[in-house]
PDB file of C-alpha atoms in Angstrom:
ATOM      1  CA  MET A   1      -8.229  24.684  16.815  1.00  0.00           C
ATOM      2  CA  GLY A   2      -8.312  23.988  20.540  1.00  0.00           C
ATOM      3  CA  ASP A   3     -11.481  21.784  20.144  1.00  0.00           C
ATOM      4  CA  LEU A   4      -9.816  19.229  18.282  1.00  0.00           C
ATOM      5  CA  ASP A   5      -6.904  19.118  20.413  1.00  0.00           C
ATOM      6  CA  MET A   6      -9.337  18.048  23.349  1.00  0.00           C
ATOM      7  CA  GLN A   7     -10.612  15.236  21.171  1.00  0.00           C
ATOM      8  CA  GLU A   8      -7.288  13.811  20.423  1.00  0.00           C
ATOM      9  CA  LYS A   9      -6.363  10.953  22.502  1.00  0.00           C
ATOM     10  CA  ASP A  10      -2.810  10.571  23.719  1.00  0.00           C
ATOM     11  CA  THR A  11      -0.917   7.909  21.592  1.00  0.00           C
ATOM     12  CA  ASP A  12       0.142   6.173  24.739  1.00  0.00           C
ATOM     13  CA  LYS A  13      -3.572   5.776  25.663  1.00  0.00           C
ATOM     14  CA  LEU A  14      -4.473   4.420  22.423  1.00  0.00           C
ATOM     15  CA  LEU A  15      -1.755   1.700  22.494  1.00  0.00           C
ATOM     16  CA  HIS A  16      -2.870   0.892  26.169  1.00  0.00           C
ATOM     17  CA  SER A  17      -6.238   0.459  24.804  1.00  0.00           C
ATOM     18  CA  LEU A  18      -5.070  -1.854  21.955  1.00  0.00           C
ATOM     19  CA  LYS A  19      -3.174  -4.055  24.312  1.00  0.00           C
ATOM     20  CA  LYS A  20      -5.748  -4.619  26.905  1.00  0.00           C
ATOM     21  CA  ALA A  21      -8.796  -4.938  24.646  1.00  0.00           C
ATOM     22  CA  GLU A  22     -10.487  -8.139  25.046  1.00  0.00           C
ATOM     23  CA  ASN A  23     -11.184  -8.726  21.285  1.00  0.00           C
ATOM     24  CA  PHE A  24     -10.459  -6.860  18.052  1.00  0.00           C
ATOM     25  CA  GLN A  25     -13.932  -5.397  17.685  1.00  0.00           C
ATOM     26  CA  THR A  26     -13.619  -3.892  20.975  1.00  0.00           C
ATOM     27  CA  ALA A  27     -10.137  -2.264  20.226  1.00  0.00           C
ATOM     28  CA  LEU A  28     -11.238  -1.123  17.099  1.00  0.00           C
ATOM     29  CA  SER A  29     -14.248   0.723  18.407  1.00  0.00           C
ATOM     30  CA  GLU A  30     -12.328   2.219  21.063  1.00  0.00           C
ATOM     31  CA  THR A  31      -9.706   3.533  18.753  1.00  0.00           C
ATOM     32  CA  ARG A  32     -11.501   4.085  15.586  1.00  0.00           C
ATOM     33  CA  ASP A  33     -12.343   7.852  16.338  1.00  0.00           C
ATOM     34  CA  TYR A  34      -8.663   8.714  16.882  1.00  0.00           C
ATOM     35  CA  THR A  35      -7.031   7.096  13.797  1.00  0.00           C
ATOM     36  CA  LEU A  36      -4.890   9.514  11.798  1.00  0.00           C
ATOM     37  CA  ASP A  37      -7.474   9.558   8.820  1.00  0.00           C
ATOM     38  CA  ASN A  38      -9.994  10.723  10.968  1.00  0.00           C
ATOM     39  CA  VAL A  39      -7.917  13.302  12.509  1.00  0.00           C
ATOM     40  CA  LEU A  40      -7.052  14.693   9.248  1.00  0.00           C
ATOM     41  CA  LYS A  41     -10.673  14.879   8.145  1.00  0.00           C
ATOM     42  CA  ASP A  42     -11.468  16.858  11.313  1.00  0.00           C
ATOM     43  CA  TYR A  43      -8.489  19.178  10.809  1.00  0.00           C
ATOM     44  CA  LEU A  44      -9.463  19.734   7.173  1.00  0.00           C
ATOM     45  CA  ASN A  45     -12.882  20.626   7.999  1.00  0.00           C
ATOM     46  CA  ARG A  46     -12.101  22.792  10.892  1.00  0.00           C
ATOM     47  CA  TRP A  47      -9.803  24.885   8.723  1.00  0.00           C
ATOM     48  CA  LEU A  48     -12.561  25.280   6.345  1.00  0.00           C
ATOM     49  CA  ILE A  49     -14.549  26.964   8.831  1.00  0.00           C
ATOM     50  CA  GLU A  50     -11.749  28.989  10.401  1.00  0.00           C
ATOM     51  CA  LYS A  51     -10.621  30.200   7.110  1.00  0.00           C
ATOM     52  CA  ASN A  52     -14.268  30.689   5.906  1.00  0.00           C
ATOM     53  CA  ILE A  53     -13.504  29.013   2.619  1.00  0.00           C
ATOM     54  CA  THR A  54     -15.312  26.416   0.514  1.00  0.00           C
ATOM     55  CA  LYS A  55     -14.033  22.879  -0.015  1.00  0.00           C
ATOM     56  CA  SER A  56     -14.349  23.507  -3.886  1.00  0.00           C
ATOM     57  CA  ALA A  57     -12.094  26.624  -3.609  1.00  0.00           C
ATOM     58  CA  VAL A  58      -9.479  24.784  -1.641  1.00  0.00           C
ATOM     59  CA  LEU A  59      -9.361  21.933  -4.053  1.00  0.00           C
ATOM     60  CA  LYS A  60      -9.127  24.603  -7.117  1.00  0.00           C
ATOM     61  CA  LYS A  61      -6.138  26.435  -5.342  1.00  0.00           C
ATOM     62  CA  ALA A  62      -4.633  22.915  -4.285  1.00  0.00           C
ATOM     63  CA  GLY A  63      -4.888  21.768  -8.067  1.00  0.00           C
ATOM     64  CA  ILE A  64      -6.830  18.532  -6.886  1.00  0.00           C
ATOM     65  CA  ALA A  65      -9.709  17.315  -8.843  1.00  0.00           C
ATOM     66  CA  GLU A  66     -12.975  17.630  -6.927  1.00  0.00           C
ATOM     67  CA  ALA A  67     -13.727  13.810  -6.919  1.00  0.00           C
ATOM     68  CA  THR A  68     -10.775  12.834  -5.302  1.00  0.00           C
ATOM     69  CA  GLY A  69     -10.576  15.834  -2.912  1.00  0.00           C
ATOM     70  CA  TYR A  70     -13.899  15.623  -1.596  1.00  0.00           C
ATOM     71  CA  GLN A  71     -12.958  12.033  -0.482  1.00  0.00           C
ATOM     72  CA  TYR A  72     -10.093  13.527   1.647  1.00  0.00           C
ATOM     73  CA  PHE A  73     -12.394  15.844   3.382  1.00  0.00           C
ATOM     74  CA  ASP A  74     -14.971  12.985   3.879  1.00  0.00           C
ATOM     75  CA  GLY A  75     -12.030  10.716   5.232  1.00  0.00           C
ATOM     76  CA  LYS A  76     -12.993   8.232   2.662  1.00  0.00           C
ATOM     77  CA  ARG A  77      -9.617   8.179   1.043  1.00  0.00           C
ATOM     78  CA  ASN A  78      -6.081   9.038   2.672  1.00  0.00           C
ATOM     79  CA  PRO A  79      -3.975  11.542   0.626  1.00  0.00           C
ATOM     80  CA  SER A  80      -0.144  11.415  -0.010  1.00  0.00           C
ATOM     81  CA  ARG A  81       2.258  13.542   1.867  1.00  0.00           C
ATOM     82  CA  GLU A  82       2.404  15.792  -1.093  1.00  0.00           C
ATOM     83  CA  LYS A  83      -1.516  16.042  -1.339  1.00  0.00           C
ATOM     84  CA  ILE A  84      -1.899  17.047   2.041  1.00  0.00           C
ATOM     85  CA  ILE A  85       0.630  19.858   1.509  1.00  0.00           C
ATOM     86  CA  ALA A  86      -1.177  20.903  -1.568  1.00  0.00           C
ATOM     87  CA  LEU A  87      -4.315  21.167   0.547  1.00  0.00           C
ATOM     88  CA  THR A  88      -2.540  23.298   2.999  1.00  0.00           C
ATOM     89  CA  ILE A  89      -1.485  25.465   0.149  1.00  0.00           C
ATOM     90  CA  GLY A  90      -5.352  25.664  -0.930  1.00  0.00           C
ATOM     91  CA  LEU A  91      -6.500  26.464   2.498  1.00  0.00           C
ATOM     92  CA  GLU A  92      -3.702  29.233   2.633  1.00  0.00           C
ATOM     93  CA  LEU A  93      -2.165  27.805   5.731  1.00  0.00           C
ATOM     94  CA  THR A  94       1.011  29.289   7.180  1.00  0.00           C
ATOM     95  CA  LEU A  95       4.165  27.249   7.404  1.00  0.00           C
ATOM     96  CA  GLU A  96       4.023  26.684  11.091  1.00  0.00           C
ATOM     97  CA  GLU A  97       0.255  25.628  10.521  1.00  0.00           C
ATOM     98  CA  THR A  98       1.146  23.405   7.728  1.00  0.00           C
ATOM     99  CA  ASN A  99       3.786  21.533   9.728  1.00  0.00           C
ATOM    100  CA  GLU A 100       1.310  21.305  12.853  1.00  0.00           C
ATOM    101  CA  LEU A 101      -0.858  19.579  10.451  1.00  0.00           C
ATOM    102  CA  MET A 102       1.517  17.458   9.265  1.00  0.00           C
ATOM    103  CA  LYS A 103       2.789  16.324  12.822  1.00  0.00           C
ATOM    104  CA  LYS A 104      -0.943  15.988  14.120  1.00  0.00           C
ATOM    105  CA  THR A 105      -1.682  13.685  11.248  1.00  0.00           C
ATOM    106  CA  GLY A 106       1.400  11.527  11.211  1.00  0.00           C
ATOM    107  CA  TYR A 107       3.226  12.683   8.170  1.00  0.00           C
ATOM    108  CA  ALA A 108       6.716  14.183   8.012  1.00  0.00           C
ATOM    109  CA  GLN A 109       6.983  17.963   8.596  1.00  0.00           C
ATOM    110  CA  LEU A 110       8.487  19.910   5.774  1.00  0.00           C
ATOM    111  CA  TYR A 111      12.306  19.931   6.005  1.00  0.00           C
ATOM    112  CA  PRO A 112      14.403  22.541   4.886  1.00  0.00           C
ATOM    113  CA  LYS A 113      17.478  20.247   4.026  1.00  0.00           C
ATOM    114  CA  LEU A 114      15.411  18.354   1.304  1.00  0.00           C
ATOM    115  CA  PRO A 115      15.472  20.158  -1.834  1.00  0.00           C
ATOM    116  CA  TRP A 116      11.753  19.726  -2.764  1.00  0.00           C
ATOM    117  CA  ASP A 117      10.683  20.711   0.808  1.00  0.00           C
ATOM    118  CA  ALA A 118      12.787  23.665   0.764  1.00  0.00           C
ATOM    119  CA  VAL A 119      11.095  24.784  -2.621  1.00  0.00           C
ATOM    120  CA  VAL A 120       7.676  24.427  -0.978  1.00  0.00           C
ATOM    121  CA  ILE A 121       8.742  25.997   2.450  1.00  0.00           C
ATOM    122  CA  PHE A 122       9.799  29.140   0.212  1.00  0.00           C
ATOM    123  CA  GLY A 123       6.546  28.972  -1.542  1.00  0.00           C
ATOM    124  CA  ILE A 124       4.325  28.695   1.458  1.00  0.00           C
ATOM    125  CA  SER A 125       6.322  31.464   3.293  1.00  0.00           C
ATOM    126  CA  HIS A 126       6.033  33.703   0.233  1.00  0.00           C
ATOM    127  CA  ARG A 127       2.330  32.884  -0.044  1.00  0.00           C
ATOM    128  CA  LEU A 128       2.892  31.404  -3.692  1.00  0.00           C
ATOM    129  CA  SER A 129       0.086  29.702  -5.407  1.00  0.00           C
ATOM    130  CA  ILE A 130       0.280  25.965  -6.262  1.00  0.00           C
ATOM    131  CA  THR A 131       1.039  26.706  -9.866  1.00  0.00           C
ATOM    132  CA  GLU A 132       3.963  29.185  -8.947  1.00  0.00           C
ATOM    133  CA  ILE A 133       5.325  26.543  -6.628  1.00  0.00           C
ATOM    134  CA  ASP A 134       5.145  23.933  -9.319  1.00  0.00           C
ATOM    135  CA  ASP A 135       7.231  26.318 -11.634  1.00  0.00           C
ATOM    136  CA  TYR A 136       9.917  26.337  -9.165  1.00  0.00           C
ATOM    137  CA  LEU A 137       9.893  22.694  -8.681  1.00  0.00           C
ATOM    138  CA  TYR A 138       9.854  22.197 -12.305  1.00  0.00           C
ATOM    139  CA  HIS A 139      12.833  24.556 -12.915  1.00  0.00           C
ATOM    140  CA  GLU A 140      14.893  22.619 -10.246  1.00  0.00           C
ATOM    141  CA  GLY A 141      14.279  19.439 -11.643  1.00  0.00           C
ATOM    142  CA  LEU A 142      12.014  18.486  -8.784  1.00  0.00           C
ATOM    143  CA  LYS A 143       8.679  16.363  -8.875  1.00  0.00           C
ATOM    144  CA  THR A 144       5.890  18.896  -9.339  1.00  0.00           C
ATOM    145  CA  PHE A 145       2.426  18.697  -7.523  1.00  0.00           C
ATOM    146  CA  GLY A 146       0.738  17.701 -10.793  1.00  0.00           C
ATOM    147  CA  GLU A 147       2.958  14.725 -11.251  1.00  0.00           C
TER     148      GLU A 147
END
Protein backbone atom coordinates (compact mmCIF):
# COMPACT_ATOMS: atom_id res chain seq x y z
CA MET A 1 0.00 0.00 0.00
CA GLY A 2 3.07 2.25 0.01
CA ASP A 3 2.36 3.91 -3.36
CA LEU A 4 -0.92 5.28 -2.09
CA ASP A 5 0.72 6.64 1.05
CA MET A 6 3.09 8.63 -1.17
CA GLN A 7 0.13 10.09 -3.07
CA GLU A 8 -1.62 11.30 0.04
CA LYS A 9 -1.28 14.95 0.71
CA ASP A 10 -0.80 16.06 4.27
CA THR A 11 -3.98 17.53 5.76
CA ASP A 12 -2.12 20.65 6.86
CA LYS A 13 -0.88 21.20 3.31
CA LEU A 14 -4.43 20.80 1.98
CA LEU A 15 -5.71 23.30 4.52
CA HIS A 16 -2.95 25.72 3.54
CA SER A 17 -3.81 25.31 -0.18
CA LEU A 18 -7.48 26.03 0.51
CA LYS A 19 -6.70 29.12 2.56
CA LYS A 20 -4.22 30.57 0.06
CA ALA A 21 -6.04 29.80 -3.19
CA GLU A 22 -7.05 32.90 -5.11
CA ASN A 23 -10.39 31.46 -6.16
CA PHE A 24 -12.62 28.50 -5.52
CA GLN A 25 -11.84 26.71 -8.80
CA THR A 26 -8.12 26.80 -8.05
CA ALA A 27 -8.70 25.50 -4.55
CA LEU A 28 -10.94 22.75 -5.82
CA SER A 29 -8.56 21.61 -8.53
CA GLU A 30 -5.62 21.52 -6.11
CA THR A 31 -7.44 19.42 -3.53
CA ARG A 32 -9.82 17.23 -5.57
CA ASP A 33 -7.46 14.26 -5.89
CA TYR A 34 -6.96 14.13 -2.15
CA THR A 35 -10.56 14.18 -0.96
CA LEU A 36 -11.70 11.27 1.18
CA ASP A 37 -13.93 9.75 -1.48
CA ASN A 38 -10.98 9.55 -3.89
CA VAL A 39 -8.74 8.13 -1.18
CA LEU A 40 -11.36 5.47 -0.42
CA LYS A 41 -11.73 4.59 -4.10
CA ASP A 42 -7.96 4.26 -4.44
CA TYR A 43 -7.65 2.10 -1.33
CA LEU A 44 -10.49 -0.21 -2.33
CA ASN A 45 -9.06 -0.74 -5.78
CA ARG A 46 -5.55 -1.31 -4.47
CA TRP A 47 -6.86 -3.91 -2.03
CA LEU A 48 -8.54 -5.69 -4.95
CA ILE A 49 -5.17 -6.05 -6.62
CA GLU A 50 -3.31 -6.95 -3.44
CA LYS A 51 -5.87 -9.59 -2.43
CA ASN A 52 -6.30 -10.78 -6.05
CA ILE A 53 -10.09 -10.67 -5.82
CA THR A 54 -12.80 -9.27 -8.07
CA LYS A 55 -15.22 -6.47 -7.21
CA SER A 56 -18.08 -8.89 -7.72
CA ALA A 57 -16.62 -11.39 -5.23
CA VAL A 58 -16.00 -8.66 -2.64
CA LEU A 59 -19.53 -7.31 -2.98
CA LYS A 60 -21.03 -10.78 -2.65
CA LYS A 61 -18.99 -11.47 0.51
CA ALA A 62 -19.91 -8.00 1.81
CA GLY A 63 -23.62 -8.47 1.17
CA ILE A 64 -23.75 -5.32 -0.96
CA ALA A 65 -25.76 -5.05 -4.18
CA GLU A 66 -23.48 -4.84 -7.22
CA ALA A 67 -25.13 -1.71 -8.63
CA THR A 68 -24.40 0.18 -5.41
CA GLY A 69 -21.07 -1.46 -4.73
CA TYR A 70 -19.57 -0.65 -8.11
CA GLN A 71 -20.34 3.01 -7.42
CA TYR A 72 -18.24 2.78 -4.23
CA PHE A 73 -15.30 1.36 -6.18
CA ASP A 74 -15.67 4.04 -8.85
CA GLY A 75 -15.88 6.88 -6.31
CA LYS A 76 -19.34 7.88 -7.55
CA ARG A 77 -21.05 7.17 -4.26
CA ASN A 78 -19.88 7.49 -0.66
CA PRO A 79 -20.61 4.49 1.52
CA SER A 80 -21.64 4.73 5.15
CA ARG A 81 -19.26 3.59 7.88
CA GLU A 82 -21.12 0.27 8.08
CA LYS A 83 -20.84 -0.29 4.32
CA ILE A 84 -17.10 0.40 4.41
CA ILE A 85 -16.75 -2.14 7.20
CA ALA A 86 -18.79 -4.61 5.14
CA LEU A 87 -16.43 -3.99 2.22
CA THR A 88 -13.42 -4.71 4.44
CA ILE A 89 -15.06 -7.99 5.43
CA GLY A 90 -15.63 -8.75 1.76
CA LEU A 91 -11.97 -7.96 1.09
CA GLU A 92 -11.02 -10.21 4.02
CA LEU A 93 -8.95 -7.48 5.63
CA THR A 94 -7.51 -7.99 9.09
CA LEU A 95 -8.71 -5.85 11.99
CA GLU A 96 -5.56 -3.76 11.70
CA GLU A 97 -6.06 -3.27 7.96
CA THR A 98 -9.72 -2.41 8.54
CA ASN A 99 -8.90 0.21 11.16
CA GLU A 100 -6.14 1.66 8.99
CA LEU A 101 -8.59 2.01 6.10
CA MET A 102 -11.14 3.63 8.41
CA LYS A 103 -8.55 6.08 9.69
CA LYS A 104 -7.20 6.97 6.23
CA THR A 105 -10.70 7.59 4.87
CA GLY A 106 -11.93 9.74 7.76
CA TYR A 107 -14.27 7.23 9.39
CA ALA A 108 -14.20 6.21 13.03
CA GLN A 109 -12.14 3.12 13.68
CA LEU A 110 -13.79 0.11 15.29
CA TYR A 111 -13.99 0.75 19.02
CA PRO A 112 -14.28 -2.25 21.38
CA LYS A 113 -16.34 -0.37 23.99
CA LEU A 114 -19.24 0.04 21.55
CA PRO A 115 -21.41 -3.10 21.45
CA TRP A 116 -21.91 -3.10 17.67
CA ASP A 117 -18.22 -2.52 17.06
CA ALA A 118 -17.26 -5.21 19.59
CA VAL A 119 -19.29 -7.84 17.72
CA VAL A 120 -17.74 -6.76 14.42
CA ILE A 121 -14.23 -6.81 15.91
CA PHE A 122 -14.86 -10.36 17.11
CA GLY A 123 -16.15 -11.34 13.68
CA ILE A 124 -13.25 -9.83 11.76
CA SER A 125 -10.71 -11.28 14.18
CA HIS A 126 -12.22 -14.75 13.78
CA ARG A 127 -12.58 -14.42 9.98
CA LEU A 128 -16.37 -14.78 10.12
CA SER A 129 -18.54 -14.11 7.10
CA ILE A 130 -20.88 -11.13 6.96
CA THR A 131 -23.80 -13.52 7.51
CA GLU A 132 -22.18 -15.00 10.61
CA ILE A 133 -21.47 -11.53 12.00
CA ASP A 134 -25.06 -10.51 11.22
CA ASP A 135 -26.29 -13.51 13.24
CA TYR A 136 -24.29 -12.36 16.27
CA LEU A 137 -25.52 -8.78 15.82
CA TYR A 138 -29.13 -9.94 15.53
CA HIS A 139 -28.90 -12.13 18.64
CA GLU A 140 -27.50 -9.18 20.57
CA GLY A 141 -30.37 -6.96 19.43
CA LEU A 142 -28.05 -4.77 17.38
CA LYS A 143 -28.44 -3.38 13.88
CA THR A 144 -27.30 -5.88 11.25
CA PHE A 145 -25.40 -5.05 8.09
CA GLY A 146 -28.50 -5.84 6.06
CA GLU A 147 -30.68 -3.23 7.80
